[in-house]
Amino acid sequence: MDDLSVQVNRVAAPVRDQVLDQLRQAIVQTRLRPGQRLVERELIEQTGVSRTTIREVLRQLAAEGLVTTVPHKGTVVTSVSPKQAAELYEVRAVLEGMAGRLFAQRATEKQLREIRKAFEEIEKCATAVKPKVTMLAAKSRFYGALFDGAGNDVAQEVIEGLQARVTSLRSLSLAQEGRTAVAVEELREIVEAAEARDADRTEAACVHHVNQAAATVLAAMVD
């Protein structure tokens, strides 16, 4: 796990929460790859925290579906099968469609400006030779704005959990030729529909975006 860097600040936040957040981000950003083994001893050496803390963190990541305990191998970053991927995207489409509808109905003018700003960041990222942020980071900000405007905390927690489990798949989707440009136009439709306060159109745009991503990912997984 040479590519994993966990910086623990013992003042800013509880140590357990810092380690949990850093490992979660390493998985989400695919610095820890699907199937990669997480060795307790190595994690203790890298973070400087206790074995008890590491085990608590790994239990939480397992509860989120990000790691799995494999007999005779230990804890590994969860790998997603094509069937599991299809099921995750099906649920995500329903929930994100609902979030889009709620956003169009509930978002304040400030929240509308925020999602437009987040989308413009995605546009710049998609066309820049050396973007200041990654596409996944830009999309995370976009979805943060969407969920904030939707105003349903329970739905947001569930969706974010699903998105964390398919982040490596999102990377696979964006890696397919032409997908990034198409995704930008799909997100543009979401923003414009929301700005028009058209709940049906916003919901449909969100569902379409997820379904297109799913089709791209599943095709790549089969190849």
Tab-separated table of C-alpha atoms in Angstrom:
chain	number	residue	atom	x	y	z
A	1	MET	CA	0.000	0.000	0.000
A	2	ASP	CA	2.818	2.381	-0.882
A	3	ASP	CA	0.361	4.734	-2.626
A	4	LEU	CA	-1.653	5.261	0.563
A	5	SER	CA	-0.824	8.331	2.604
A	6	VAL	CA	-2.803	8.854	5.795
A	7	GLN	CA	-2.097	12.086	7.606
A	8	VAL	CA	-3.501	12.102	11.133
A	9	ASN	CA	-3.973	15.369	12.981
A	10	ARG	CA	-4.660	14.567	16.607
A	11	VAL	CA	-6.207	17.959	17.299
A	12	ALA	CA	-8.535	18.823	14.402
A	13	ALA	CA	-10.880	15.819	14.700
A	14	PRO	CA	-11.143	12.464	16.474
A	15	VAL	CA	-8.343	10.216	15.255
A	16	ARG	CA	-10.752	7.404	14.304
A	17	ASP	CA	-12.772	9.759	12.115
A	18	GLN	CA	-9.662	11.042	10.365
A	19	VAL	CA	-8.399	7.558	9.567
A	20	LEU	CA	-11.869	6.491	8.425
A	21	ASP	CA	-12.166	9.493	6.123
A	22	GLN	CA	-8.682	9.027	4.660
A	23	LEU	CA	-9.192	5.334	3.940
A	24	ARG	CA	-12.643	5.977	2.513
A	25	GLN	CA	-11.230	8.629	0.180
A	26	ALA	CA	-8.374	6.344	-0.857
A	27	ILE	CA	-10.941	3.734	-1.897
A	28	VAL	CA	-13.257	6.238	-3.551
A	29	GLN	CA	-10.376	7.754	-5.535
A	30	THR	CA	-9.145	4.219	-6.398
A	31	ARG	CA	-5.750	4.753	-4.761
A	32	LEU	CA	-6.743	1.546	-3.027
A	33	ARG	CA	-7.927	-0.693	-5.839
A	34	PRO	CA	-10.734	-3.283	-5.882
A	35	GLY	CA	-9.408	-6.586	-4.560
A	36	GLN	CA	-6.425	-4.965	-2.838
A	37	ARG	CA	-5.704	-6.400	0.602
A	38	LEU	CA	-5.708	-4.118	3.650
A	39	VAL	CA	-3.204	-5.386	6.198
A	40	GLU	CA	-3.800	-4.238	9.772
A	41	ARG	CA	-0.095	-4.101	10.623
A	42	GLU	CA	0.667	-1.880	7.621
A	43	LEU	CA	-2.242	0.428	8.387
A	44	ILE	CA	-1.071	0.767	12.003
A	45	GLU	CA	2.444	1.648	10.849
A	46	GLN	CA	1.193	4.193	8.320
A	47	THR	CA	-1.277	5.938	10.625
A	48	GLY	CA	0.332	5.547	14.029
A	49	VAL	CA	-2.982	4.619	15.613
A	50	SER	CA	-3.919	1.571	17.653
A	51	ARG	CA	-5.017	-1.822	16.375
A	52	THR	CA	-8.391	-1.213	18.035
A	53	THR	CA	-8.890	1.993	16.034
A	54	ILE	CA	-7.926	0.293	12.759
A	55	ARG	CA	-10.369	-2.532	13.421
A	56	GLU	CA	-13.162	-0.067	14.198
A	57	VAL	CA	-12.430	1.763	10.944
A	58	LEU	CA	-12.418	-1.453	8.925
A	59	ARG	CA	-15.742	-2.501	10.485
A	60	GLN	CA	-17.270	0.823	9.461
A	61	LEU	CA	-15.929	0.526	5.919
A	62	ALA	CA	-17.367	-2.984	5.757
A	63	ALA	CA	-20.751	-1.648	6.889
A	64	GLU	CA	-20.570	0.858	4.017
A	65	GLY	CA	-19.793	-1.941	1.561
A	66	LEU	CA	-16.360	-0.547	0.714
A	67	VAL	CA	-14.337	-3.457	2.080
A	68	THR	CA	-15.046	-7.171	2.401
A	69	THR	CA	-13.630	-9.913	4.620
A	70	VAL	CA	-12.471	-12.840	2.496
A	71	PRO	CA	-11.699	-16.218	4.148
A	72	HIS	CA	-7.957	-16.989	4.255
A	73	LYS	CA	-7.165	-13.566	2.766
A	74	GLY	CA	-8.423	-10.996	5.247
A	75	THR	CA	-9.894	-7.592	4.478
A	76	VAL	CA	-9.866	-6.452	0.852
A	77	VAL	CA	-11.301	-3.510	-1.052
A	78	THR	CA	-14.666	-4.625	-2.370
A	79	SER	CA	-14.876	-5.712	-5.997
A	80	VAL	CA	-18.175	-5.249	-7.816
A	81	SER	CA	-19.497	-7.889	-10.215
A	82	PRO	CA	-21.490	-6.916	-13.332
A	83	LYS	CA	-24.697	-8.125	-11.630
A	84	GLN	CA	-23.995	-6.078	-8.506
A	85	ALA	CA	-23.094	-3.060	-10.628
A	86	ALA	CA	-26.389	-3.277	-12.516
A	87	GLU	CA	-28.334	-3.509	-9.262
A	88	LEU	CA	-26.481	-0.567	-7.710
A	89	TYR	CA	-27.133	1.602	-10.743
A	90	GLU	CA	-30.830	0.638	-10.747
A	91	VAL	CA	-31.242	1.855	-7.176
A	92	ARG	CA	-29.098	4.913	-7.797
A	93	ALA	CA	-31.244	5.918	-10.789
A	94	VAL	CA	-34.417	5.863	-8.702
A	95	LEU	CA	-32.929	7.821	-5.815
A	96	GLU	CA	-31.100	10.385	-7.934
A	97	GLY	CA	-34.223	10.904	-9.993
A	98	MET	CA	-36.072	11.679	-6.760
A	99	ALA	CA	-33.269	14.011	-5.672
A	100	GLY	CA	-33.497	15.855	-8.989
A	101	ARG	CA	-37.256	16.282	-8.612
A	102	LEU	CA	-36.884	17.579	-5.061
A	103	PHE	CA	-34.098	19.932	-6.113
A	104	ALA	CA	-36.254	21.509	-8.825
A	105	GLN	CA	-39.053	21.963	-6.311
A	106	ARG	CA	-37.101	23.094	-3.263
A	107	ALA	CA	-33.771	24.642	-4.234
A	108	THR	CA	-33.192	28.280	-3.331
A	109	GLU	CA	-31.804	30.730	-5.852
A	110	LYS	CA	-28.457	30.449	-4.101
A	111	GLN	CA	-28.516	26.668	-4.457
A	112	LEU	CA	-29.365	27.016	-8.146
A	113	ARG	CA	-26.313	29.241	-8.549
A	114	GLU	CA	-24.206	26.674	-6.688
A	115	ILE	CA	-25.166	23.803	-8.972
A	116	ARG	CA	-24.556	25.979	-12.041
A	117	LYS	CA	-21.130	26.886	-10.675
A	118	ALA	CA	-20.374	23.219	-9.996
A	119	PHE	CA	-21.405	22.312	-13.532
A	120	GLU	CA	-19.165	25.019	-15.009
A	121	GLU	CA	-16.274	23.514	-13.057
A	122	ILE	CA	-17.050	20.150	-14.653
A	123	GLU	CA	-17.053	21.779	-18.102
A	124	LYS	CA	-13.634	23.309	-17.483
A	125	CYS	CA	-12.292	20.044	-16.124
A	126	ALA	CA	-13.535	18.160	-19.186
A	127	THR	CA	-11.763	20.436	-21.643
A	128	ALA	CA	-8.603	21.427	-19.763
A	129	VAL	CA	-5.305	19.755	-20.588
A	130	LYS	CA	-4.253	19.942	-16.939
A	131	PRO	CA	-7.422	20.480	-14.885
A	132	LYS	CA	-7.092	21.943	-11.386
A	133	VAL	CA	-9.373	19.220	-10.035
A	134	THR	CA	-10.200	15.729	-11.253
A	135	MET	CA	-13.471	15.003	-12.996
A	136	LEU	CA	-14.578	12.793	-10.105
A	137	ALA	CA	-13.895	15.574	-7.606
A	138	ALA	CA	-15.800	18.052	-9.768
A	139	LYS	CA	-18.755	15.675	-10.057
A	140	SER	CA	-18.721	15.162	-6.291
A	141	ARG	CA	-19.197	18.909	-5.855
A	142	PHE	CA	-22.020	18.849	-8.382
A	143	TYR	CA	-23.820	16.098	-6.520
A	144	GLY	CA	-23.158	17.825	-3.221
A	145	ALA	CA	-25.012	20.855	-4.572
A	146	LEU	CA	-27.826	18.672	-5.921
A	147	PHE	CA	-28.360	16.834	-2.627
A	148	ASP	CA	-28.139	20.032	-0.617
A	149	GLY	CA	-30.887	21.612	-2.678
A	150	ALA	CA	-33.029	18.472	-2.550
A	151	GLY	CA	-33.187	18.849	1.209
A	152	ASN	CA	-33.684	15.169	2.094
A	153	ASP	CA	-30.909	14.039	4.429
A	154	VAL	CA	-31.926	10.374	4.479
A	155	ALA	CA	-31.931	10.125	0.688
A	156	GLN	CA	-28.585	11.913	0.575
A	157	GLU	CA	-26.981	9.440	2.992
A	158	VAL	CA	-28.247	6.454	1.014
A	159	ILE	CA	-27.198	7.882	-2.353
A	160	GLU	CA	-23.750	8.859	-1.114
A	161	GLY	CA	-23.279	5.330	0.180
A	162	LEU	CA	-24.214	3.929	-3.212
A	163	GLN	CA	-21.959	6.367	-5.013
A	164	ALA	CA	-19.026	5.424	-2.823
A	165	ARG	CA	-19.529	1.773	-3.782
A	166	VAL	CA	-19.552	2.559	-7.515
A	167	THR	CA	-16.789	5.160	-7.603
A	168	SER	CA	-14.326	2.794	-9.270
A	169	LEU	CA	-17.069	2.117	-11.813
A	170	ARG	CA	-17.533	5.848	-12.357
A	171	SER	CA	-13.814	6.032	-13.173
A	172	LEU	CA	-14.294	3.178	-15.629
A	173	SER	CA	-17.226	4.982	-17.237
A	174	LEU	CA	-15.334	8.253	-17.705
A	175	ALA	CA	-12.366	6.353	-19.128
A	176	GLN	CA	-14.436	5.169	-22.102
A	177	GLU	CA	-13.861	7.136	-25.291
A	178	GLY	CA	-16.354	9.960	-25.735
A	179	ARG	CA	-18.150	9.353	-22.438
A	180	THR	CA	-16.902	12.507	-20.708
A	181	ALA	CA	-18.272	14.845	-23.386
A	182	VAL	CA	-21.632	13.066	-23.374
A	183	ALA	CA	-21.780	13.133	-19.566
A	184	VAL	CA	-21.204	16.896	-19.587
A	185	GLU	CA	-24.240	17.379	-21.846
A	186	GLU	CA	-26.332	15.104	-19.606
A	187	LEU	CA	-25.388	17.175	-16.581
A	188	ARG	CA	-26.133	20.380	-18.500
A	189	GLU	CA	-29.667	19.089	-19.063
A	190	ILE	CA	-30.072	18.470	-15.336
A	191	VAL	CA	-28.990	22.016	-14.510
A	192	GLU	CA	-31.118	23.680	-17.176
A	193	ALA	CA	-34.172	21.638	-16.219
A	194	ALA	CA	-33.702	22.576	-12.565
A	195	GLU	CA	-33.258	26.238	-13.425
A	196	ALA	CA	-36.558	26.053	-15.314
A	197	ARG	CA	-38.132	24.559	-12.160
A	198	ASP	CA	-39.338	21.630	-14.245
A	199	ALA	CA	-39.435	18.756	-11.747
A	200	ASP	CA	-40.449	16.092	-14.289
A	201	ARG	CA	-37.696	17.074	-16.688
A	202	THR	CA	-35.066	17.260	-13.934
A	203	GLU	CA	-35.998	13.838	-12.628
A	204	ALA	CA	-35.894	12.359	-16.133
A	205	ALA	CA	-32.506	13.972	-16.803
A	206	CYS	CA	-31.045	12.525	-13.601
A	207	VAL	CA	-32.366	9.051	-14.382
A	208	HIS	CA	-31.088	9.256	-17.958
A	209	HIS	CA	-27.603	10.270	-16.783
A	210	VAL	CA	-27.366	7.316	-14.387
A	211	ASN	CA	-28.738	4.860	-16.947
A	212	GLN	CA	-26.258	6.001	-19.579
A	213	ALA	CA	-23.388	5.663	-17.134
A	214	ALA	CA	-24.619	2.178	-16.224
A	215	ALA	CA	-24.799	1.112	-19.857
A	216	THR	CA	-21.253	2.357	-20.455
A	217	VAL	CA	-19.852	0.627	-17.381
A	218	LEU	CA	-21.595	-2.681	-17.959
A	219	ALA	CA	-20.449	-2.787	-21.572
A	220	ALA	CA	-16.854	-2.147	-20.438
A	221	MET	CA	-17.057	-4.826	-17.744
A	222	VAL	CA	-18.211	-7.418	-20.273
A	223	ASP	CA	-15.451	-6.612	-22.780
